[in-house]
Coordinates of C-alpha atoms in Angstrom, one line a residue:
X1 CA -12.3 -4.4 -5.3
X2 CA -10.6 -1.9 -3.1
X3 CA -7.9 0.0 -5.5
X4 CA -4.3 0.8 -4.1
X5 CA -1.5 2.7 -5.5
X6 CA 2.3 1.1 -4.8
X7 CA 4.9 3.9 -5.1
X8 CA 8.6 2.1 -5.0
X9 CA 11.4 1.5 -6.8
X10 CA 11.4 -1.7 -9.4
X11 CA 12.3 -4.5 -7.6
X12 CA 10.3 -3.7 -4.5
X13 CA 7.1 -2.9 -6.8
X14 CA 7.2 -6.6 -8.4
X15 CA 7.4 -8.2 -5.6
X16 CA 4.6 -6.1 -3.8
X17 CA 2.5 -6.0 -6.2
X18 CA 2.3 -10.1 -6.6
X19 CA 1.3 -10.1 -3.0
X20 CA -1.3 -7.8 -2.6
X21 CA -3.1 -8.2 -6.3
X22 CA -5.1 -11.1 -4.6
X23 CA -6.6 -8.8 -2.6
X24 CA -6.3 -5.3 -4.0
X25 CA -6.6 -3.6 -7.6
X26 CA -3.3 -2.5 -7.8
X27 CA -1.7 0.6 -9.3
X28 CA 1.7 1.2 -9.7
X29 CA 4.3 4.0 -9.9
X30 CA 8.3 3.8 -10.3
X31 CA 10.7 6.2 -8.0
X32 CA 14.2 6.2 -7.8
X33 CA 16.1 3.3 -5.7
X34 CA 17.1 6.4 -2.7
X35 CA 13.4 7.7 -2.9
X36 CA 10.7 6.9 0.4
X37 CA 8.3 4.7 -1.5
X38 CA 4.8 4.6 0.0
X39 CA 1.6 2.5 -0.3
X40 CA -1.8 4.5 -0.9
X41 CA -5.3 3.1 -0.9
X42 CA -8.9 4.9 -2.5
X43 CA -10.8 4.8 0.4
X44 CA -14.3 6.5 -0.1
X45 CA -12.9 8.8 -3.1
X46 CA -9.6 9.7 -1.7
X47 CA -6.5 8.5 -2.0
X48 CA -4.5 8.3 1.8
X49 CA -1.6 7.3 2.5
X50 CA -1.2 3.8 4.2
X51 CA 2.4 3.1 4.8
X52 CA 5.6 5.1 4.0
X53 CA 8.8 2.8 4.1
X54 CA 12.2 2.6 2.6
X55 CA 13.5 0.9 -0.4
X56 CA 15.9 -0.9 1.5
X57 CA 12.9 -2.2 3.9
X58 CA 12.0 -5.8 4.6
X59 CA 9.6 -7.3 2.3
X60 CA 7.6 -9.2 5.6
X61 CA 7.9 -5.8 7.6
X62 CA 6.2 -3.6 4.6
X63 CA 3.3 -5.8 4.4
X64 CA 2.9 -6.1 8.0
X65 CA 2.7 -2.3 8.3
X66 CA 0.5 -2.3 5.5
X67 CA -2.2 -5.2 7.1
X68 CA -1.9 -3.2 10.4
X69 CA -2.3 0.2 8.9
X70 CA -5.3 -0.7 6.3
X71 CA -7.0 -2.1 8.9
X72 CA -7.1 0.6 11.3
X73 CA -7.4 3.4 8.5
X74 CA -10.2 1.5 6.7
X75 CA -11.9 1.1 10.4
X76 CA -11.8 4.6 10.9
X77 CA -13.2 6.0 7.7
X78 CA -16.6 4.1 7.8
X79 CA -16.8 6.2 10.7
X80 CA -17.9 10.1 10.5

């Protein structure tokens, strides 16, 4: 199971982390509510960063940018 790392304030990181924990092994670490909270998967031994977003962002908008990014990152690192 692919392992990601949620970086976001408290509310935000409960929320988040129900969603993607069907999918993902998920990690979790608490900023501040002003702080840029990003999403980070382990793809082939490094962590990168997936999607950077706001605290104050829309739930449906993170995960979008998060399906979309994955995607296209994961895509591009089986790839030399």
């Amino acid at each position: 199971m692919q392992k990601i790392l949620i970086i976001a304030s408290d509310p935000l990181i409960t929320q988040l982390e129900e969603k993607l924990r069907i999918r993902f092994d998920v990690e979790t670490m608490s900023v501040s509510q002003s702080g840029i909270c990003e999403i980070r998967a382990n793809l082939k031994r490094n962590w990168i960063t997936i999607c950077r977003f706001s605290a104050t962002e829309n739930l449906r908008d993170i995960l979008t940018m998060f399906d979309v990014n994955y995607e296209l990152k994961s895509r591009s690192s089986q790839y030399p």
